[in-house]
Short mmCIF file of N, CA and C in Angstrom, two decimals:
data_model
loop_
_atom_site.label_atom_id
_atom_site.label_comp_id
_atom_site.label_asym_id
_atom_site.label_seq_id
_atom_site.Cartn_x
_atom_site.Cartn_y
_atom_site.Cartn_z
N UNK A 1 0.84 -1.19 0.00
CA UNK A 1 0.00 0.00 0.00
C UNK A 1 0.88 1.24 0.00
N UNK A 2 0.65 2.20 -0.88
CA UNK A 2 1.51 3.38 -0.99
C UNK A 2 1.26 4.45 0.06
N UNK A 3 0.38 4.20 1.04
CA UNK A 3 0.04 5.19 2.05
C UNK A 3 0.54 4.72 3.41
N UNK A 4 1.20 5.60 4.17
CA UNK A 4 1.64 5.29 5.52
C UNK A 4 0.48 5.49 6.49
N UNK A 5 0.42 4.68 7.54
CA UNK A 5 -0.60 4.84 8.56
C UNK A 5 -0.41 6.15 9.32
N UNK A 6 0.86 6.51 9.52
CA UNK A 6 1.19 7.78 10.18
C UNK A 6 2.60 8.16 9.79
N UNK A 7 2.87 9.45 9.83
CA UNK A 7 4.22 9.93 9.57
C UNK A 7 4.59 10.94 10.64
N UNK A 8 5.88 11.08 10.85
CA UNK A 8 6.39 12.08 11.79
C UNK A 8 7.09 13.14 10.96
N UNK A 9 6.64 14.37 11.10
CA UNK A 9 7.21 15.49 10.35
C UNK A 9 8.49 15.98 11.02
N UNK A 10 9.20 16.84 10.31
CA UNK A 10 10.45 17.40 10.83
C UNK A 10 10.22 18.14 12.14
N UNK A 11 9.02 18.69 12.32
CA UNK A 11 8.73 19.41 13.56
C UNK A 11 8.39 18.48 14.71
N UNK A 12 8.43 17.16 14.45
CA UNK A 12 8.18 16.19 15.50
C UNK A 12 6.73 15.83 15.72
N UNK A 13 5.82 16.40 14.93
CA UNK A 13 4.40 16.08 15.07
C UNK A 13 4.07 14.80 14.31
N UNK A 14 3.15 14.01 14.86
CA UNK A 14 2.69 12.78 14.25
C UNK A 14 1.39 13.07 13.50
N UNK A 15 1.32 12.73 12.22
CA UNK A 15 0.15 12.96 11.38
C UNK A 15 -0.40 11.61 10.94
N UNK A 16 -1.68 11.35 11.19
CA UNK A 16 -2.25 10.06 10.81
C UNK A 16 -2.91 10.13 9.44
N UNK A 17 -3.07 8.96 8.85
CA UNK A 17 -3.90 8.81 7.66
C UNK A 17 -5.34 8.77 8.13
N UNK A 18 -6.27 8.59 7.21
CA UNK A 18 -7.69 8.53 7.58
C UNK A 18 -8.00 7.34 8.46
N UNK A 19 -8.55 7.60 9.63
CA UNK A 19 -8.93 6.55 10.57
C UNK A 19 -10.41 6.24 10.35
N UNK A 20 -10.71 4.97 10.10
CA UNK A 20 -12.09 4.55 9.84
C UNK A 20 -12.47 3.43 10.80
N UNK A 21 -13.73 3.06 10.77
CA UNK A 21 -14.25 2.06 11.68
C UNK A 21 -14.14 0.64 11.18
N UNK A 22 -12.97 0.28 10.68
CA UNK A 22 -12.73 -1.09 10.23
C UNK A 22 -12.01 -1.85 11.32
N UNK A 23 -12.48 -3.05 11.60
CA UNK A 23 -11.87 -3.89 12.62
C UNK A 23 -10.52 -4.41 12.15
N UNK A 24 -9.46 -4.23 12.95
CA UNK A 24 -8.17 -4.79 12.55
C UNK A 24 -8.15 -6.32 12.59
N UNK A 25 -9.05 -6.91 13.38
CA UNK A 25 -9.11 -8.37 13.48
C UNK A 25 -9.73 -9.00 12.24
N UNK A 26 -10.81 -8.40 11.73
CA UNK A 26 -11.54 -9.00 10.60
C UNK A 26 -11.28 -8.29 9.28
N UNK A 27 -10.83 -7.04 9.34
CA UNK A 27 -10.67 -6.25 8.13
C UNK A 27 -11.98 -5.71 7.59
N UNK A 28 -13.07 -5.97 8.31
CA UNK A 28 -14.39 -5.53 7.89
C UNK A 28 -14.80 -4.25 8.60
N UNK A 29 -15.62 -3.46 7.93
CA UNK A 29 -16.18 -2.26 8.52
C UNK A 29 -17.23 -2.69 9.54
N UNK A 30 -17.18 -2.14 10.75
CA UNK A 30 -18.23 -2.44 11.72
C UNK A 30 -19.50 -1.73 11.28
N UNK A 31 -20.70 -2.23 11.68
CA UNK A 31 -21.92 -1.81 11.01
C UNK A 31 -22.48 -0.42 11.31
N UNK A 32 -22.61 -0.01 12.54
CA UNK A 32 -23.35 1.21 12.84
C UNK A 32 -22.43 2.43 12.98
N UNK A 33 -23.05 3.61 12.95
CA UNK A 33 -22.29 4.84 13.13
C UNK A 33 -21.55 4.84 14.47
N UNK A 34 -22.24 4.48 15.55
CA UNK A 34 -21.61 4.47 16.89
C UNK A 34 -20.46 3.48 16.92
N UNK A 35 -20.66 2.27 16.37
CA UNK A 35 -19.59 1.27 16.37
C UNK A 35 -18.41 1.72 15.52
N UNK A 36 -18.68 2.35 14.38
CA UNK A 36 -17.59 2.85 13.54
C UNK A 36 -16.82 3.95 14.25
N UNK A 37 -17.54 4.82 14.95
CA UNK A 37 -16.87 5.91 15.68
C UNK A 37 -15.96 5.35 16.75
N UNK A 38 -16.47 4.42 17.55
CA UNK A 38 -15.65 3.79 18.60
C UNK A 38 -14.46 3.06 17.98
N UNK A 39 -14.69 2.28 16.92
CA UNK A 39 -13.60 1.51 16.32
C UNK A 39 -12.53 2.43 15.75
N UNK A 40 -12.91 3.49 15.07
CA UNK A 40 -11.93 4.42 14.52
C UNK A 40 -11.11 5.06 15.64
N UNK A 41 -11.76 5.40 16.75
CA UNK A 41 -11.03 5.98 17.89
C UNK A 41 -10.15 4.95 18.56
N UNK A 42 -10.57 3.70 18.62
CA UNK A 42 -9.70 2.63 19.16
C UNK A 42 -8.51 2.41 18.23
N UNK A 43 -8.74 2.47 16.90
CA UNK A 43 -7.63 2.33 15.95
C UNK A 43 -6.62 3.45 16.16
N UNK A 44 -7.11 4.66 16.38
CA UNK A 44 -6.21 5.79 16.68
C UNK A 44 -5.43 5.51 17.97
N UNK A 45 -6.10 5.02 19.00
CA UNK A 45 -5.44 4.71 20.26
C UNK A 45 -4.32 3.70 20.09
N UNK A 46 -4.56 2.66 19.28
CA UNK A 46 -3.53 1.64 19.04
C UNK A 46 -2.33 2.26 18.34
N UNK A 47 -2.58 3.12 17.39
CA UNK A 47 -1.50 3.79 16.67
C UNK A 47 -0.70 4.69 17.61
N UNK A 48 -1.40 5.44 18.45
CA UNK A 48 -0.72 6.33 19.41
C UNK A 48 0.11 5.53 20.41
N UNK A 49 -0.45 4.42 20.90
CA UNK A 49 0.31 3.58 21.86
C UNK A 49 1.55 3.01 21.21
N UNK A 50 1.43 2.55 19.97
CA UNK A 50 2.59 2.01 19.25
C UNK A 50 3.67 3.07 19.10
N UNK A 51 3.24 4.32 18.96
CA UNK A 51 4.19 5.44 18.83
C UNK A 51 4.70 5.92 20.18
N UNK A 52 4.21 5.31 21.28
CA UNK A 52 4.68 5.68 22.61
C UNK A 52 3.87 6.78 23.26
N UNK A 53 2.73 7.10 22.71
CA UNK A 53 1.91 8.18 23.25
C UNK A 53 0.52 7.70 23.61
N UNK A 54 -0.42 8.62 23.62
CA UNK A 54 -1.80 8.31 23.96
C UNK A 54 -2.73 9.40 23.48
N UNK A 55 -4.00 9.24 23.81
CA UNK A 55 -5.01 10.21 23.39
C UNK A 55 -4.66 11.62 23.87
N UNK A 56 -4.03 11.73 25.03
CA UNK A 56 -3.70 13.05 25.58
C UNK A 56 -2.70 13.81 24.70
N UNK A 57 -2.05 13.12 23.78
CA UNK A 57 -1.07 13.77 22.90
C UNK A 57 -1.69 14.36 21.64
N UNK A 58 -2.97 14.05 21.38
CA UNK A 58 -3.64 14.54 20.17
C UNK A 58 -3.94 16.03 20.33
N UNK A 59 -3.52 16.80 19.33
CA UNK A 59 -3.72 18.26 19.38
C UNK A 59 -4.78 18.74 18.40
N UNK A 60 -5.06 17.94 17.35
CA UNK A 60 -6.03 18.36 16.33
C UNK A 60 -6.64 17.14 15.67
N UNK A 61 -7.95 17.22 15.40
CA UNK A 61 -8.67 16.17 14.67
C UNK A 61 -9.47 16.83 13.55
N UNK A 62 -9.34 16.32 12.33
CA UNK A 62 -10.17 16.73 11.21
C UNK A 62 -11.19 15.62 11.01
N UNK A 63 -12.45 15.91 11.26
CA UNK A 63 -13.52 14.92 11.26
C UNK A 63 -14.35 15.04 9.99
N UNK A 64 -14.66 13.89 9.38
CA UNK A 64 -15.51 13.82 8.19
C UNK A 64 -16.73 12.97 8.53
N UNK A 65 -17.91 13.56 8.49
CA UNK A 65 -19.16 12.85 8.76
C UNK A 65 -20.03 12.85 7.51
N UNK A 66 -20.52 11.68 7.12
CA UNK A 66 -21.43 11.62 5.98
C UNK A 66 -22.76 12.29 6.30
N UNK A 67 -23.14 12.28 7.58
CA UNK A 67 -24.39 12.88 8.02
C UNK A 67 -24.10 13.84 9.17
N UNK A 68 -24.20 15.13 8.92
CA UNK A 68 -23.92 16.11 9.98
C UNK A 68 -24.93 16.01 11.12
N UNK A 69 -26.04 15.35 10.88
CA UNK A 69 -27.01 15.12 11.94
C UNK A 69 -26.47 14.20 13.03
N UNK A 70 -25.37 13.52 12.76
CA UNK A 70 -24.77 12.60 13.73
C UNK A 70 -23.72 13.28 14.61
N UNK A 71 -23.55 14.58 14.49
CA UNK A 71 -22.48 15.27 15.23
C UNK A 71 -22.65 15.15 16.74
N UNK A 72 -23.86 15.27 17.25
CA UNK A 72 -24.05 15.17 18.70
C UNK A 72 -23.72 13.77 19.21
N UNK A 73 -24.11 12.75 18.44
CA UNK A 73 -23.77 11.38 18.82
C UNK A 73 -22.25 11.19 18.83
N UNK A 74 -21.58 11.73 17.80
CA UNK A 74 -20.12 11.63 17.76
C UNK A 74 -19.50 12.38 18.94
N UNK A 75 -20.03 13.56 19.26
CA UNK A 75 -19.50 14.34 20.38
C UNK A 75 -19.53 13.53 21.68
N UNK A 76 -20.61 12.82 21.92
CA UNK A 76 -20.73 12.01 23.15
C UNK A 76 -19.69 10.89 23.16
N UNK A 77 -19.48 10.25 22.04
CA UNK A 77 -18.48 9.19 21.93
C UNK A 77 -17.08 9.77 22.07
N UNK A 78 -16.83 10.90 21.43
CA UNK A 78 -15.52 11.56 21.46
C UNK A 78 -15.12 11.90 22.90
N UNK A 79 -16.09 12.32 23.71
CA UNK A 79 -15.82 12.66 25.12
C UNK A 79 -15.30 11.48 25.91
N UNK A 80 -15.67 10.26 25.52
CA UNK A 80 -15.19 9.07 26.22
C UNK A 80 -13.68 8.89 26.03
N UNK A 81 -13.16 9.31 24.91
CA UNK A 81 -11.73 9.15 24.59
C UNK A 81 -10.93 10.40 24.95
N UNK A 82 -11.60 11.53 25.00
CA UNK A 82 -10.96 12.81 25.32
C UNK A 82 -11.77 13.51 26.42
N UNK A 83 -11.78 12.93 27.64
CA UNK A 83 -12.63 13.50 28.71
C UNK A 83 -12.14 14.83 29.26
N UNK A 84 -10.83 15.08 29.17
CA UNK A 84 -10.24 16.31 29.69
C UNK A 84 -9.44 16.95 28.56
N UNK A 85 -9.59 18.24 28.39
CA UNK A 85 -8.86 18.98 27.36
C UNK A 85 -8.90 18.29 25.99
N UNK A 86 -10.06 18.24 25.36
CA UNK A 86 -10.12 17.63 24.03
C UNK A 86 -9.32 18.44 23.03
N UNK A 87 -8.86 17.80 21.97
CA UNK A 87 -8.09 18.52 20.95
C UNK A 87 -8.98 19.47 20.16
N UNK A 88 -8.35 20.40 19.48
CA UNK A 88 -9.06 21.25 18.53
C UNK A 88 -9.62 20.33 17.44
N UNK A 89 -10.74 20.74 16.85
CA UNK A 89 -11.35 19.86 15.87
C UNK A 89 -12.08 20.67 14.81
N UNK A 90 -12.01 20.22 13.59
CA UNK A 90 -12.79 20.78 12.50
C UNK A 90 -13.65 19.65 11.94
N UNK A 91 -14.85 19.99 11.50
CA UNK A 91 -15.80 18.98 11.01
C UNK A 91 -16.30 19.39 9.63
N UNK A 92 -16.38 18.44 8.73
CA UNK A 92 -16.98 18.72 7.43
C UNK A 92 -17.77 17.50 6.97
N UNK A 93 -18.64 17.74 6.00
CA UNK A 93 -19.47 16.68 5.44
C UNK A 93 -19.07 16.46 3.99
N UNK A 94 -18.33 15.38 3.72
CA UNK A 94 -17.95 15.09 2.33
C UNK A 94 -19.12 14.45 1.58
N UNK A 95 -19.01 14.41 0.29
CA UNK A 95 -20.01 13.74 -0.52
C UNK A 95 -19.88 12.23 -0.35
N UNK A 96 -18.65 11.73 -0.23
CA UNK A 96 -18.37 10.30 -0.12
C UNK A 96 -17.18 10.08 0.78
N UNK A 97 -17.14 8.90 1.40
CA UNK A 97 -15.99 8.42 2.15
C UNK A 97 -15.61 7.05 1.61
N UNK A 98 -14.65 6.43 2.25
CA UNK A 98 -14.27 5.06 1.93
C UNK A 98 -15.53 4.20 1.91
N UNK A 99 -15.65 3.24 0.99
CA UNK A 99 -16.87 2.43 0.90
C UNK A 99 -17.29 1.83 2.26
N UNK A 100 -18.51 2.12 2.65
CA UNK A 100 -19.05 1.60 3.90
C UNK A 100 -18.80 2.48 5.11
N UNK A 101 -17.91 3.45 4.98
CA UNK A 101 -17.57 4.32 6.12
C UNK A 101 -18.62 5.41 6.29
N UNK A 102 -19.02 5.61 7.53
CA UNK A 102 -19.95 6.69 7.89
C UNK A 102 -19.22 7.84 8.57
N UNK A 103 -18.03 7.55 9.08
CA UNK A 103 -17.21 8.53 9.79
C UNK A 103 -15.74 8.25 9.48
N UNK A 104 -14.96 9.30 9.39
CA UNK A 104 -13.52 9.17 9.21
C UNK A 104 -12.88 10.41 9.79
N UNK A 105 -11.67 10.27 10.28
CA UNK A 105 -10.94 11.45 10.75
C UNK A 105 -9.44 11.24 10.58
N UNK A 106 -8.75 12.35 10.55
CA UNK A 106 -7.29 12.35 10.63
C UNK A 106 -6.94 13.05 11.94
N UNK A 107 -5.76 12.79 12.45
CA UNK A 107 -5.36 13.40 13.71
C UNK A 107 -3.91 13.84 13.65
N UNK A 108 -3.61 14.83 14.46
CA UNK A 108 -2.24 15.31 14.64
C UNK A 108 -1.94 15.17 16.13
N UNK A 109 -0.79 14.59 16.45
CA UNK A 109 -0.40 14.41 17.85
C UNK A 109 0.99 14.95 18.07
N UNK A 110 1.20 15.53 19.25
CA UNK A 110 2.54 16.00 19.57
C UNK A 110 3.42 14.79 19.82
N UNK A 111 4.64 14.92 19.51
CA UNK A 111 5.60 13.83 19.65
C UNK A 111 6.64 14.25 20.67
N UNK A 112 6.35 13.95 21.94
CA UNK A 112 7.29 14.25 23.00
C UNK A 112 8.40 13.22 23.00
N UNK A 113 9.30 13.31 23.95
CA UNK A 113 10.46 12.42 23.98
C UNK A 113 10.08 10.95 24.10
N UNK A 114 8.86 10.64 24.57
CA UNK A 114 8.49 9.24 24.73
C UNK A 114 8.01 8.59 23.44
N UNK A 115 7.66 9.39 22.44
CA UNK A 115 7.16 8.82 21.19
C UNK A 115 8.33 8.52 20.27
N UNK A 116 8.37 7.28 19.77
CA UNK A 116 9.44 6.87 18.88
C UNK A 116 9.11 7.26 17.45
N UNK A 117 10.11 7.45 16.59
CA UNK A 117 9.84 7.94 15.25
C UNK A 117 9.24 6.92 14.29
N UNK A 118 9.36 5.63 14.56
CA UNK A 118 8.86 4.63 13.62
C UNK A 118 7.82 3.74 14.26
N UNK A 119 6.82 3.36 13.51
CA UNK A 119 5.81 2.42 13.96
C UNK A 119 6.17 1.05 13.44
N UNK A 120 5.90 0.01 14.22
CA UNK A 120 6.27 -1.34 13.80
C UNK A 120 5.45 -1.76 12.59
N UNK A 121 6.04 -2.58 11.77
CA UNK A 121 5.36 -3.06 10.57
C UNK A 121 4.12 -3.86 10.91
N UNK A 122 4.13 -4.60 12.03
CA UNK A 122 2.97 -5.41 12.39
C UNK A 122 1.77 -4.54 12.74
N UNK A 123 1.98 -3.45 13.46
CA UNK A 123 0.87 -2.55 13.79
C UNK A 123 0.43 -1.82 12.54
N UNK A 124 1.37 -1.37 11.74
CA UNK A 124 1.03 -0.67 10.50
C UNK A 124 0.14 -1.55 9.61
N UNK A 125 0.48 -2.84 9.52
CA UNK A 125 -0.27 -3.75 8.66
C UNK A 125 -1.64 -4.07 9.22
N UNK A 126 -1.80 -4.04 10.55
CA UNK A 126 -3.06 -4.46 11.15
C UNK A 126 -4.12 -3.37 11.19
N UNK A 127 -3.73 -2.11 11.09
CA UNK A 127 -4.70 -1.02 11.20
C UNK A 127 -5.19 -0.58 9.83
N UNK A 128 -6.50 -0.37 9.71
CA UNK A 128 -7.03 0.10 8.44
C UNK A 128 -6.64 1.55 8.19
N UNK A 129 -6.43 1.90 6.94
CA UNK A 129 -6.10 3.28 6.61
C UNK A 129 -6.76 3.66 5.30
N UNK A 130 -6.90 4.93 5.11
CA UNK A 130 -7.57 5.45 3.93
C UNK A 130 -6.76 6.62 3.40
N UNK A 131 -6.60 6.68 2.11
CA UNK A 131 -6.02 7.87 1.49
C UNK A 131 -7.17 8.74 1.03
N UNK A 132 -7.17 9.98 1.43
CA UNK A 132 -8.23 10.92 1.07
C UNK A 132 -7.70 11.89 0.04
N UNK A 133 -8.40 12.03 -1.05
CA UNK A 133 -8.01 12.99 -2.07
C UNK A 133 -8.98 14.16 -2.03
N UNK A 134 -8.44 15.36 -1.90
CA UNK A 134 -9.25 16.57 -1.84
C UNK A 134 -8.78 17.51 -2.94
N UNK A 135 -9.70 18.02 -3.72
CA UNK A 135 -9.36 19.01 -4.73
C UNK A 135 -9.93 20.34 -4.28
N UNK A 136 -9.10 21.36 -4.26
CA UNK A 136 -9.49 22.68 -3.77
C UNK A 136 -9.46 23.66 -4.93
N UNK A 137 -10.49 24.47 -5.05
CA UNK A 137 -10.54 25.48 -6.08
C UNK A 137 -10.93 26.82 -5.45
N UNK A 138 -10.24 27.89 -5.81
CA UNK A 138 -10.50 29.21 -5.22
C UNK A 138 -11.80 29.81 -5.74
N UNK A 139 -12.13 29.57 -6.98
CA UNK A 139 -13.35 30.12 -7.58
C UNK A 139 -13.78 29.18 -8.69
N UNK A 140 -15.07 29.17 -9.03
CA UNK A 140 -15.54 28.27 -10.08
C UNK A 140 -14.81 28.44 -11.41
N UNK A 141 -14.33 29.64 -11.68
CA UNK A 141 -13.67 29.88 -12.96
C UNK A 141 -12.22 29.40 -12.99
N UNK A 142 -11.69 29.02 -11.83
CA UNK A 142 -10.29 28.59 -11.77
C UNK A 142 -10.20 27.07 -11.76
N UNK A 143 -9.16 26.55 -12.33
CA UNK A 143 -8.90 25.11 -12.29
C UNK A 143 -8.49 24.73 -10.86
N UNK A 144 -8.62 23.45 -10.48
CA UNK A 144 -8.19 23.05 -9.14
C UNK A 144 -6.74 23.45 -8.88
N UNK A 145 -6.51 24.00 -7.67
CA UNK A 145 -5.19 24.52 -7.34
C UNK A 145 -4.31 23.52 -6.62
N UNK A 146 -4.90 22.61 -5.85
CA UNK A 146 -4.05 21.67 -5.13
C UNK A 146 -4.73 20.32 -5.03
N UNK A 147 -3.93 19.32 -4.89
CA UNK A 147 -4.45 17.95 -4.75
C UNK A 147 -3.64 17.28 -3.65
N UNK A 148 -4.34 16.91 -2.58
CA UNK A 148 -3.71 16.26 -1.45
C UNK A 148 -4.01 14.78 -1.52
N UNK A 149 -3.03 13.93 -1.33
CA UNK A 149 -3.28 12.48 -1.29
C UNK A 149 -2.65 11.89 -0.06
#
């Protein structure tokens, strides 16, 4: 797979790929919005632990919800993982996500001295990841200006 589960930038911050509600044990997407939200957050936790950190190290989350009507439900679930000092967060509603996904997010975590720069291949292989492509245009008359993968 040409996408890393997470990378560490020169500034020492850890950036994740798209976290979705796919079970690392079965490789299948769990069925409901609540289950997908919990599973995606557990997948993030496993990645953070492998890197030597935890939920408390997350500084920013970019959340993608297929249904913005589910934001309150996600907020309640999110509080379980970030009960004190939750990270900054932005939310948007894309037209589509990974097939079967109802929720997806990326996260940025600080990398203190306890976080190691590399994640083990076994953890990288076991966690589901998604590459998100976004095309941004400044105005309808302009061609797309950037493409993130």
